[in-house]
Structures are given as C-alpha cells and as structure tokens.
Coordinates of C-alpha atoms in Angstrom, one line a residue:
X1 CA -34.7 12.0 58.9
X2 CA -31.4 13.3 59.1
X3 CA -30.6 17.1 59.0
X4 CA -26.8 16.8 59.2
X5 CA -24.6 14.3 56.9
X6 CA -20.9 14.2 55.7
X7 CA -20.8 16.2 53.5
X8 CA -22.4 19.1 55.4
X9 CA -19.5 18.1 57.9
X10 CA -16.7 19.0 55.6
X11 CA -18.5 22.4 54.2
X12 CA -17.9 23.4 57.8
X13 CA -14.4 22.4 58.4
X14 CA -13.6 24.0 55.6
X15 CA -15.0 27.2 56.8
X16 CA -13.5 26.6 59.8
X17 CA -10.4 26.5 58.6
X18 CA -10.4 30.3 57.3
X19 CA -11.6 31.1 60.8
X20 CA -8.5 29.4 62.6
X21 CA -6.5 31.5 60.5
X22 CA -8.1 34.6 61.7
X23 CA -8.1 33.4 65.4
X24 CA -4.3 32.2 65.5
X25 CA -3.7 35.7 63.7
X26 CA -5.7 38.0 66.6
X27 CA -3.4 35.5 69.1
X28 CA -0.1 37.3 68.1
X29 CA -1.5 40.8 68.6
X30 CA -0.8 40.7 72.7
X31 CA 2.7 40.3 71.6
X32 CA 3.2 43.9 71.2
X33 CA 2.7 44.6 75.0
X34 CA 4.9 41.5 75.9
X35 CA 8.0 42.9 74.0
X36 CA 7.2 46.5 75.5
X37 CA 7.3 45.0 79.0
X38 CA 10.1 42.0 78.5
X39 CA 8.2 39.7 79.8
X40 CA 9.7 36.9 77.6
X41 CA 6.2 35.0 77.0
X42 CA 5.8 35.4 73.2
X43 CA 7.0 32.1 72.3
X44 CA 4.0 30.9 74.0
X45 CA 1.7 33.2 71.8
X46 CA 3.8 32.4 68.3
X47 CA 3.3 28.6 68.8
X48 CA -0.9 28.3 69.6
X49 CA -1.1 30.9 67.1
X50 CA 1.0 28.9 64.8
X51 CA -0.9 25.9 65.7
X52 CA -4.3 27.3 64.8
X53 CA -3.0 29.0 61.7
X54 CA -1.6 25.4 60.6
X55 CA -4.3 23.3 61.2
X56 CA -6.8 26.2 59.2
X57 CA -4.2 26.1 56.3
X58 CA -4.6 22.0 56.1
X59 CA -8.7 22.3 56.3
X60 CA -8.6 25.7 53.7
X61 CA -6.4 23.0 51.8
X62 CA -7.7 19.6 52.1
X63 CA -10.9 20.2 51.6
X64 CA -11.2 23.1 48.4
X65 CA -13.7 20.7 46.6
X66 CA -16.3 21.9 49.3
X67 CA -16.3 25.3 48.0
X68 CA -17.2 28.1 50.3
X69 CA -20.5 29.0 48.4
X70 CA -22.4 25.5 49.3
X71 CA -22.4 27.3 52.6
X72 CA -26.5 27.3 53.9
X73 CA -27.5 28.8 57.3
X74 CA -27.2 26.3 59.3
X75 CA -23.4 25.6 58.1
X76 CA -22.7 29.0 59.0
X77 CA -24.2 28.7 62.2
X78 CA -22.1 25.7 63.5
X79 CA -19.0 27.4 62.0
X80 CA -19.8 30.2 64.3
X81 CA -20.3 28.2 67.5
X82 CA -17.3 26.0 66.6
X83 CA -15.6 29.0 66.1
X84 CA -16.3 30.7 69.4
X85 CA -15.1 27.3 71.4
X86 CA -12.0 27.1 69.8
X87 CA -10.9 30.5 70.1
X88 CA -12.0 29.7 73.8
X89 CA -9.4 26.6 73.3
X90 CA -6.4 28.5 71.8
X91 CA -6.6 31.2 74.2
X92 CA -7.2 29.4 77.3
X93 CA -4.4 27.0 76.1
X94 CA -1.8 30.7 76.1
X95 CA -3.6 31.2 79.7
X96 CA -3.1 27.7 80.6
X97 CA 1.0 27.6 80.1
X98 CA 1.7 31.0 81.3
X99 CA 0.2 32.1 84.0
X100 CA -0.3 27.7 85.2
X101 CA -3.9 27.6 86.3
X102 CA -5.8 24.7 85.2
X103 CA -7.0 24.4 81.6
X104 CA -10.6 24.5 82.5
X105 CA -10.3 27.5 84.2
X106 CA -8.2 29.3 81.6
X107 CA -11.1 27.8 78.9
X108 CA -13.7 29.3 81.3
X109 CA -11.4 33.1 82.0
X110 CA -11.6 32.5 78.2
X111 CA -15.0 32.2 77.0
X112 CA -16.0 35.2 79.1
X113 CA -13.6 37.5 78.4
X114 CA -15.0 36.8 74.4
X115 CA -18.4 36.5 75.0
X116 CA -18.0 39.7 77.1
X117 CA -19.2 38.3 80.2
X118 CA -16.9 39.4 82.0
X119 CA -16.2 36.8 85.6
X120 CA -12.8 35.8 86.0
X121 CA -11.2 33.0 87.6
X122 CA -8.7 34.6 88.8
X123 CA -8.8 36.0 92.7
X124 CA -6.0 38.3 91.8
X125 CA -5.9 40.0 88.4
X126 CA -3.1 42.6 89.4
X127 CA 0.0 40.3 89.7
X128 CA -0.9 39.4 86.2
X129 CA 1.8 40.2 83.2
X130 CA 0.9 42.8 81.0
X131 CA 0.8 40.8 78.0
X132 CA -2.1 38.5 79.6
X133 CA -4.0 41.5 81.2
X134 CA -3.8 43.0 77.6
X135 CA -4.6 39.7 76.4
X136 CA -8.0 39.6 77.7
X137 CA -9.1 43.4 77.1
X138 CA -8.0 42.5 73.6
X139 CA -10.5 39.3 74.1
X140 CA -13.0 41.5 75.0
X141 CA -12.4 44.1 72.4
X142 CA -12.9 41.5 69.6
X143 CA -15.7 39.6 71.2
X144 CA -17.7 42.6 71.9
X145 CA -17.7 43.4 67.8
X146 CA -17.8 39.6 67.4
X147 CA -15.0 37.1 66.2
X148 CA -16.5 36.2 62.6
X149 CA -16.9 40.1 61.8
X150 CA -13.9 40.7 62.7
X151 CA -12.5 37.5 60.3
X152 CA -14.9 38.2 57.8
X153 CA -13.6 41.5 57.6
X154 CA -9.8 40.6 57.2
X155 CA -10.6 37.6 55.2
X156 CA -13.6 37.4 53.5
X157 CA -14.8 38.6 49.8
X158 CA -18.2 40.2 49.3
X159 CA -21.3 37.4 49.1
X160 CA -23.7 35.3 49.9
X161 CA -21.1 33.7 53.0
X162 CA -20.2 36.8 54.4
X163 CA -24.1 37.3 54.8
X164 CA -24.7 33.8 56.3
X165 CA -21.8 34.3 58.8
X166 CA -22.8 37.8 59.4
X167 CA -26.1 36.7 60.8
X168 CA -24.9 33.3 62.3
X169 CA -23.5 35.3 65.1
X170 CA -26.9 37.5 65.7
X171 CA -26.3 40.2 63.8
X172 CA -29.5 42.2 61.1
X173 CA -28.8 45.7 60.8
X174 CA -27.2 46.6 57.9
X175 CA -25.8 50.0 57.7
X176 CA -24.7 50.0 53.7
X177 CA -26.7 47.2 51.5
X178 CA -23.7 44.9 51.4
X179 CA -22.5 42.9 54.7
X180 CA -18.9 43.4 53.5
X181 CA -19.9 47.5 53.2
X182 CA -21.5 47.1 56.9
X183 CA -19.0 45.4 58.6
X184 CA -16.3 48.3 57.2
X185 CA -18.1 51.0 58.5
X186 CA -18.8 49.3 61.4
X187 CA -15.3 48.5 62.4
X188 CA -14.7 52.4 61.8
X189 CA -17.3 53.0 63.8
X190 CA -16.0 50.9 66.8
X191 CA -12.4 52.0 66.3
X192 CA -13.6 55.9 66.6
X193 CA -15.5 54.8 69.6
X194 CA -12.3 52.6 71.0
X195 CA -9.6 55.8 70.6
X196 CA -12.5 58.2 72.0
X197 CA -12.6 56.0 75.3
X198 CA -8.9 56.0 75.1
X199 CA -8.7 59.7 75.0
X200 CA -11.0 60.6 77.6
X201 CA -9.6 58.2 80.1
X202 CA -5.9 60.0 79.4
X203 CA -7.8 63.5 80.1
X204 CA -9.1 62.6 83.2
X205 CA -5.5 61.1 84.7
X206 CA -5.6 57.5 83.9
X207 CA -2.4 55.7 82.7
X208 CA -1.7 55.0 79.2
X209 CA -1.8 51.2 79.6
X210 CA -4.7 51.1 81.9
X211 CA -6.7 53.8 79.4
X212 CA -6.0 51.3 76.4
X213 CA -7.5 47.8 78.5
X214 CA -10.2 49.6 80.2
X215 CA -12.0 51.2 77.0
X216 CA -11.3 47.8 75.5
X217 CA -12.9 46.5 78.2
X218 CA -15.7 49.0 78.7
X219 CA -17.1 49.7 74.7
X220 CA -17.0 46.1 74.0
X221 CA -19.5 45.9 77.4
X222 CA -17.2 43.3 78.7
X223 CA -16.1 44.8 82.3
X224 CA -13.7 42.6 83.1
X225 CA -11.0 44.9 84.7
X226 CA -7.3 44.9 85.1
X227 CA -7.2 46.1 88.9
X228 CA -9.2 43.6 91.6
X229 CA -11.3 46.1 92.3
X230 CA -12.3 47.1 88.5
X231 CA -13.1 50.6 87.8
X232 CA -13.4 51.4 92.0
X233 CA -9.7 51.1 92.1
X234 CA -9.7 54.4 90.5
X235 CA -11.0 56.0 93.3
X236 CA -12.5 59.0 90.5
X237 CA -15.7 60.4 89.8
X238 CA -14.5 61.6 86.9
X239 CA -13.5 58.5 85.6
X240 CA -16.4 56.9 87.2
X241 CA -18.6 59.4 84.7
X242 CA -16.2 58.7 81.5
X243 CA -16.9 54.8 82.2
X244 CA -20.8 55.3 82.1
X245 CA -20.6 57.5 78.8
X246 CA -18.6 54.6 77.1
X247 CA -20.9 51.7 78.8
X248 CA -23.8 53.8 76.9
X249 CA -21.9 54.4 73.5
X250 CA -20.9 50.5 73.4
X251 CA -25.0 50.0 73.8
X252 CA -26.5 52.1 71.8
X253 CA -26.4 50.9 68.0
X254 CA -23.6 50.8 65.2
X255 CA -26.8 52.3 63.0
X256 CA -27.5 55.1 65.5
X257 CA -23.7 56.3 65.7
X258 CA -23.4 56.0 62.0
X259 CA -26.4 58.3 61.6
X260 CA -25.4 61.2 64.4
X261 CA -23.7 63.0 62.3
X262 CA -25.2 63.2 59.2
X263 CA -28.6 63.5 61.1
X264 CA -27.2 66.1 63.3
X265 CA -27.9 64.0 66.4
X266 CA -31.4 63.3 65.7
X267 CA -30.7 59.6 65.3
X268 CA -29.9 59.1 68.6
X269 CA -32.9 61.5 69.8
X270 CA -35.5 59.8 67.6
X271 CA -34.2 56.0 68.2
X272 CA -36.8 54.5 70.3
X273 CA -34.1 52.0 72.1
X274 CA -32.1 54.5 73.1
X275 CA -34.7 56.7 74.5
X276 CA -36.0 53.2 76.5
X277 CA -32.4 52.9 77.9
X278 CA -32.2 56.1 79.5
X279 CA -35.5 56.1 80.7
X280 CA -35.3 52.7 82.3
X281 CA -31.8 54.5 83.7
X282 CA -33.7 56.9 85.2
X283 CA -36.9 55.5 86.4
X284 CA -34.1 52.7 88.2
X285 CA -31.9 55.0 89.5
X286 CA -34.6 56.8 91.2
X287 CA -36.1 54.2 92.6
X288 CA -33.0 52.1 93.8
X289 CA -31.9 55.9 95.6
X290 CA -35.5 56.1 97.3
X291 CA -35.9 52.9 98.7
X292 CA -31.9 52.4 99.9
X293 CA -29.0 54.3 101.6
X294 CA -26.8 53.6 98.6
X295 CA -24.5 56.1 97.5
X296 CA -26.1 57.8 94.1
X297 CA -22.9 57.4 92.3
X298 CA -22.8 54.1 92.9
X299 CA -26.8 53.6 92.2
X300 CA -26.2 55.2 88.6
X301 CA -22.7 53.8 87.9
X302 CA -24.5 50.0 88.8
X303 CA -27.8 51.0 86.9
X304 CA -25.9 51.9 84.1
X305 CA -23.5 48.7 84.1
X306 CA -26.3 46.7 84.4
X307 CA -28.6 47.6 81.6
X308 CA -25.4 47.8 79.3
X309 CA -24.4 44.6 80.5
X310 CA -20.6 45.5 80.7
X311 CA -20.3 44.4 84.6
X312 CA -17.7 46.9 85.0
X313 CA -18.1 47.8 89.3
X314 CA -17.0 50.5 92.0
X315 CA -18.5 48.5 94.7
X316 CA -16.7 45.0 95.6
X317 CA -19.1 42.3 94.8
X318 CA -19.5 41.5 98.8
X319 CA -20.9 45.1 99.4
X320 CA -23.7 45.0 96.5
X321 CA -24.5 41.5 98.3
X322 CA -25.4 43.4 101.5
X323 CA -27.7 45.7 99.2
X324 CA -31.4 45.9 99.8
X325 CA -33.0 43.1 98.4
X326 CA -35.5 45.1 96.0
X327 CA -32.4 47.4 94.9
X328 CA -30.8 43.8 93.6
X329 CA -34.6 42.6 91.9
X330 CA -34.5 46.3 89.8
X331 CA -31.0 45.6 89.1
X332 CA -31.4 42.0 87.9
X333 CA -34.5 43.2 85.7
X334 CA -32.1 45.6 83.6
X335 CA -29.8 43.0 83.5
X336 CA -32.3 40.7 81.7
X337 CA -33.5 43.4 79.5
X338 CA -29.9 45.1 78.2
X339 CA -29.0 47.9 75.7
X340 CA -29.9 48.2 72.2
X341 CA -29.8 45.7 69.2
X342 CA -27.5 46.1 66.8
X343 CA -24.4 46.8 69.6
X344 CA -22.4 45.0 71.3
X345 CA -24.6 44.4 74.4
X346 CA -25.9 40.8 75.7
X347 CA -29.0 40.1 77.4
X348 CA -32.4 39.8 75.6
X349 CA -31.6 42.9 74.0
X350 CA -34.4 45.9 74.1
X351 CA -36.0 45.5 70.7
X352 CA -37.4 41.9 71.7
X353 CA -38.5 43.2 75.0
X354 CA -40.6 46.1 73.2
X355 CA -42.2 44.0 70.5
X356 CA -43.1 41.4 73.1
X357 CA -44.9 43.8 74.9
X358 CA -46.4 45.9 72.6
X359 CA -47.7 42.4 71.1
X360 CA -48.9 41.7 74.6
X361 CA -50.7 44.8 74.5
X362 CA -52.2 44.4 70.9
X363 CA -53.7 41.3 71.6
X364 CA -55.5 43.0 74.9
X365 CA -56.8 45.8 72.5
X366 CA -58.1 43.3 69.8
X367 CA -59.7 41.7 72.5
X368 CA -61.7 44.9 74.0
X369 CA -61.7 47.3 70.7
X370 CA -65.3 46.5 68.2
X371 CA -65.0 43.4 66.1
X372 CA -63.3 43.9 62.9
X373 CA -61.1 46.4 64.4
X374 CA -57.2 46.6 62.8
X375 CA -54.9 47.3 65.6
X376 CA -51.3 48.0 64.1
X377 CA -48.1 47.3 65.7
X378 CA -45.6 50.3 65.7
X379 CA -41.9 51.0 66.3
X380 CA -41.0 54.6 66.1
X381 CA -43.7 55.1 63.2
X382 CA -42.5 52.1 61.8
X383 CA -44.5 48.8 61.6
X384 CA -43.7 46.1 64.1
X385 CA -43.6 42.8 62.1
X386 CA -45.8 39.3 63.7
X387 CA -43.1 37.6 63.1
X388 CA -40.2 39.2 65.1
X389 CA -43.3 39.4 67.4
X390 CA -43.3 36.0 67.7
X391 CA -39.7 35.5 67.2
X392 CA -39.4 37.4 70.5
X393 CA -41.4 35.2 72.7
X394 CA -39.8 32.3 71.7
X395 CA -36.7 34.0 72.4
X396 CA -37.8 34.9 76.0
X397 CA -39.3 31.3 76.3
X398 CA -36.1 29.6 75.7
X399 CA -33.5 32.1 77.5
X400 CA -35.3 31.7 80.8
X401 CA -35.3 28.1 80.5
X402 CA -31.9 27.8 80.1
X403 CA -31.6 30.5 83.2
X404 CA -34.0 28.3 85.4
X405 CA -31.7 25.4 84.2
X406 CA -28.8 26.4 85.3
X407 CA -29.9 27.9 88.8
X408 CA -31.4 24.6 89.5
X409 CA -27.9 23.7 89.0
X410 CA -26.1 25.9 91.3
X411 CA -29.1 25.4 93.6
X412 CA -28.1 21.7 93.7
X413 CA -24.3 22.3 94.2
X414 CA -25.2 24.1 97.3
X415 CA -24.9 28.0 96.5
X416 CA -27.3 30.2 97.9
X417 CA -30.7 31.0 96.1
X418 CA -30.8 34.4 95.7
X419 CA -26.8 34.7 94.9
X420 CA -27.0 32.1 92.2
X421 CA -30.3 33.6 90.6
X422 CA -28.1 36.6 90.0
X423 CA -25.4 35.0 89.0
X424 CA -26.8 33.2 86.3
X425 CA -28.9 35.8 85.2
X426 CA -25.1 37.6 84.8
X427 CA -23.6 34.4 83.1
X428 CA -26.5 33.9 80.5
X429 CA -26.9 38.0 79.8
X430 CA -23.2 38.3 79.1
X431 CA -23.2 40.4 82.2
X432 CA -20.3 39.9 84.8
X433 CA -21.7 41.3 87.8
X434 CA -22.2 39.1 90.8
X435 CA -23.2 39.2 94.6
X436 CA -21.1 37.4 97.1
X437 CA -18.5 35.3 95.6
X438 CA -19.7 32.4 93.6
X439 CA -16.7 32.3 90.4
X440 CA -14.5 32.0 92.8
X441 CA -16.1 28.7 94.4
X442 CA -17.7 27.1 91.5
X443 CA -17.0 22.9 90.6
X444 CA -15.9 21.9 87.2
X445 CA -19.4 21.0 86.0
X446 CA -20.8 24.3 86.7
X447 CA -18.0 25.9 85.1
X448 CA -18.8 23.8 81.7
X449 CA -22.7 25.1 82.2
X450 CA -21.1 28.3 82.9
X451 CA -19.6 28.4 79.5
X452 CA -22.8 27.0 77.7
X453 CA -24.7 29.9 79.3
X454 CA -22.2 32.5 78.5
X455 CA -22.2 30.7 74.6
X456 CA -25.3 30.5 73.5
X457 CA -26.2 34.1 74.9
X458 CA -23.4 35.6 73.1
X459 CA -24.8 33.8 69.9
X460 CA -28.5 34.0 71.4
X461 CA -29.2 30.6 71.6
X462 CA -30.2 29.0 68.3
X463 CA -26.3 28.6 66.6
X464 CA -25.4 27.0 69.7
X465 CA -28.6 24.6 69.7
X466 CA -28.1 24.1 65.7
X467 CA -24.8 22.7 66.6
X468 CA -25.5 20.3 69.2
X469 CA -28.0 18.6 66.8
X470 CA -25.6 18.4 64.7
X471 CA -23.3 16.6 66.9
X472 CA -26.7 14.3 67.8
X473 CA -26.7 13.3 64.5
X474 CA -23.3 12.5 64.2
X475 CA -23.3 10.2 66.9
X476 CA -26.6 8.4 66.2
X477 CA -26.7 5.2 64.7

C-alpha cells in the first residue's frame, strides 16, 4: 500500500515554498552586523537569500491549486524536516563562499548551530567575521524557538496548518487556545528572556557584541561560542553565574515563564520539571564534587550545561577528557535526560523520563498491591495519561537505537569507545559538549550521520522517519 503519492508531494512543496520565503528572509538579518563592521560580505547573504525567496515564490505560485488546508500531519511533518535541511543548505552555502571551507562542513557547522547542538567545524572560531559569528548565534537563536514558529509566526494565518506545523516540529503546550495566540506570546516570552541575557551580560563587563551572540547562543541552549574557548575565555565567575541563570531560563518552560508573574512565582515553585531539574543539579553536583578534585565552579557550570543541553564550557574539551570516569557517566546521564518540555532544550526531555518511570513503578505496585487494586498515575496532582506513558518508551526505545547506531559507527571509524559514546550522546541530545577532540577529526560519512542524529533529535525522531518513507515510496517501483 502506498502512504505517499503525487499529489501529497505537491501539498508539500507548496508549503515549502512559504517556508523558503521565511528562511531566505532570516538569511538577510546577519547583514546588519556586516555593514556595522565593513566587512563587504552582504552580497553573499542578498543572493542565497534571494535564491531561497525565489524558488518559494515559484512553489507558493505554481502550485496554488494544492491549497494549504489539504495539509494532514504527515504533510506537515515532511515540510518540517525538508525545511530544517534546507535552511541547513542555504546557510551552509553563505558559510561555504565566505569563509571557503568545504560545503559539507559548512552544511554540518550549519545543522548544529539550528538544531542547537552546538559542535563546530571550525578549529578557530575567533578569526571569524562578525557577520558569520553573528550569523550562527542568530542560527542558534531561531533554532532554539524553532524555524517553523518562527515562519509561522511572520507568515502564517490562524488554523488548522499553523496547528499541524506547530506540532510537526515537537511542540504541545499551548499557552492561549489558539497556536497563532501561543506562538505570539511565546516569541514575547523569548524576546524578554533574549534582552534580559543581553542586559545582565553588559552589567557584569561583557562587550556589547559578545553580550548579544552569547545570550543568543546561551537561551536558545545552543552553546556554540564566539571565542575558542566559549564562555572560559571570559575568565569571570560572574559571568560564569549569569551563563547558568540563562542555561536554566532557556530550560525551563515557555508555560512556566508565562505563568510567574501572574502566579507570583508559584508556577515555577509548583512545576514538577523544574523542581526535577534542580534537584538532579544538585544531587550531580554533589556527587561529581565528592568523588573528584574538580573545581566546584566548574562541576556546577558543567552540571548545569549538561542537563540544559546548551554545551556552552569553561573547561577546554581535553581537560573534561582527563575527568574521573564516573564524573563523565553522571554527566552523560543528564545529558540524556535534559531540561523541561515545552523549552528550547534537546535530549529526551524530563516529562518522558518521569512518566516512564512512574509507569515503571505502577506496574511494580499493580503487581504487589491486592487484586482489583486502581493504582493512578500522577503528575503534579494531575493525571498521567497511558498513552504518553507509552508514547515515552517508544520514545526512549528508538532514541537509544539511533545512539547505539551511530557509536557503532564511530567505533568502526576508529575513535575511542568511551569519547565517541559521549560524543554521540551530545550529537543525538542536541548537546555540544565533547571529550577529546572528535569534530575536529571526523570523515564525511560520519559527518552526514552526524547531521541525521543532530535532525531527528531536534524534531524527535518521528518527522525525520515520516520523511524518509516518504522518499521510500518515491523511489519504489
């Protein structure tokens, strides 16, 4: 049976279309920092932008008999995956001619940057131009909302499509009962948050420039820095401490923060992933400090990055390498887990991780409590459903396969066990924190798996998969 025919083909290239508009639009933005620095590179910006504006014009155009509202899930899905690669495409294409390193590389510098992963290609950020260093904070900033809010907000009506697109990129909450309403108040909500960051870094001494890239980098949970030594560069505990209080405001719900005030902070107090987060902060912290000679600022600053999964780092990559080994296992555990659902963190997110447990836990009480017994699953006072029960273990199931998959990989190509366990746990989580110095050493194909993993947990996993059967049942007979 086929899932996927023509016509479902052109509903999505339509769709598209609106999307390349949005993504060619977001592509003349760095040019503000490129005039303010003469650096003479905007042509390079005004012609991929042009180019993905045009071709989305002739799609938007060509194709207006496929109206947007025959749009089903599983359109908007493979618009949002398609979406997210050529982004990657465009971008890494301005990369590509400016700065000359190889196009899979500036695809790959790319992708993470969006997906908020946070590894760069690049062995030496700081000889950069502005515009491009700008130009992936900026990435950053608008993958860590996400690229189809973001469009969807400048682009889209209220409706059905909105909602479709709204949730092909693995987003639920709603904070007003439309997705149009949600997404406003959420952009609000992240632009507060954005000049916040900004302002705190320019009250503890940091430069302008750097203060605007580094909370884009930071609230987004991206972490991928402008100096080669990210946020240690700084050589500041007080910026060390702003950096953590943004990593924890970019994880901890758009619902929560729109809530704080008119709850007087009892919506951050009373939300159960936020309480998990800085618990599992603390019980970490504590136990990487007794069982190492690390310095505690860098324990917490680490613990922090981790479980946010920004990536940002005050310790070079070779030093956390020559960590205890059971300070790097409690470290790779928070990285699995992440922040809160609903943010802009990676990872499996905590939500799934509390339901899957606390349905692990009600099927050992049904199994010793009397028979006949109800035993209810709970969230907060709130009922936990069976199905995002289930939803979460199937989750789990298939984002550890994909993590033993490509560790296998990097096994096979040579890199060290250990190393490349963390690394892909970092690559697949969204995460950007590494041991030793594997993105700097990694072939082609494991740059292309790279990308997959850094994909499909951006999207978590199932637009990603939607789309390759799609493209199966293109090319079958």
């Amino acid at each position: 049976m086929r899932y996927i025919n023509k016509s479902d083909l052109l509903v999505v290239a339509r769709n598209m279309g609106f999307l390349m508009i949005g993504i060619g639009v977001l592509c003349l933005v760095p040019i503000i920092a490129d005039l303010i620095y003469l650096e003479f590179n905007a042509i390079i910006f005004i012609i991929f932008a042009l180019i993905s504006i045009f071709l989305g014009l002739i799609f938007v155009e060509a194709l207006k008999k496929y109206d947007v509202n025959k749009m089903r899930l599983k359109h908007a899905m493979m618009v949002s995956t398609l979406s997210w690669i050529w982004a990657s495409l465009i971008c890494g294409s301005i990369l590509h001619f400016i700065t000359g390193i190889s196009m899979i590389d500036s695809i790959f510098e790319c992708m993470s940057a969006l997906t908020g992963s946070g590894i760069t290609i690049y062995p030496d950020v700081e000889i950069l131009p502005y515009s491009i260093l700008f130009f992936r904070a900026f990435q950053q900033w608008v993958g860590g909302l996400g690229i189809i809010v973001m469009i969807i907000f400048a682009l889209s009506k209220p409706g059905v499509v909105s909602s479709k697109l709204y949730l092909s990129e693995a987003r639920e909450d709603r904070i007003k009962p439309s997705i149009k309403a949600t997404i406003e108040q959420t952009l609000k909500i992240y632009l507060i948050l954005t000049i916040f960051g900004i302002v705190l870094y320019l009250i503890v001494g940091m430069p302008l420039f750097d203060s605007i890239c580094n909370t884009f980098c930071i609230i987004s949970t991206g972490g991928m820095s402008i100096k080669n030594a990210n946020v240690g560069f700084y050589q500041s505990n007080l910026i060390y401490f702003v950096t953590m209080v943004i990593m924890i405001l970019g994880a901890t719900s758009f619902l929560v923060h729109f809530n704080l005030i008119r709850t007087r902070g009892k919506s951050l107090i009373n939300d159960l992933q936020f309480r998990v987060m800085m618990a599992l902060i603390a019980v970490a912290s504590l136990l990487i400090y007794l069982t190492s000679y690390i310095v505690p600022m860098d324990i917490l600053f680490v613990v922090v990055s981790a479980i946010t999964t920004t990536g940002a780092s005050i310790q070079s990559s070779t030093v956390m390498g020559g960590w205890p080994a059971f300070s790097i296992f409690i470290i790779m555990v928070l990285m699995l887990i992440g922040g809160s659902t609903g943010s802009t963190v990676g990872a499996l997110k905590l939500m799934r991780v509390i339901a899957f447990i606390r349905g692990i836990y009600r099927n050992l009480r049904e199994i010793w409590s009397p028979i006949g017994s109800v035993v209810p699953l709970n969230r907060s006072g709130e009922k936990i459903s069976e199905n995002l029960v289930e939803q979460s273990g199937n989750y789990i199931a298939i984002y550890l396969i994909l993590i033993l998959i490509s560790w296998s990989l990097l096994c096979l190509y040579g890199h060290d066990t250990f190393d490349s366990l963390f690394f892909t746990i970092s690559m697949q989580g969204n995460i950007g924190l590494e041991i030793g110095q594997i993105s700097q050493s990694l072939d082609w194909p494991l740059k292309i798996a790279g990308m997959f993993n850094m994909l499909t947990g951006r999207l978590e996993i199932y637009p990603v998969l939607i789309t390759l059967r799609a493209i199966f049942e293109v090319f079958r007979k």
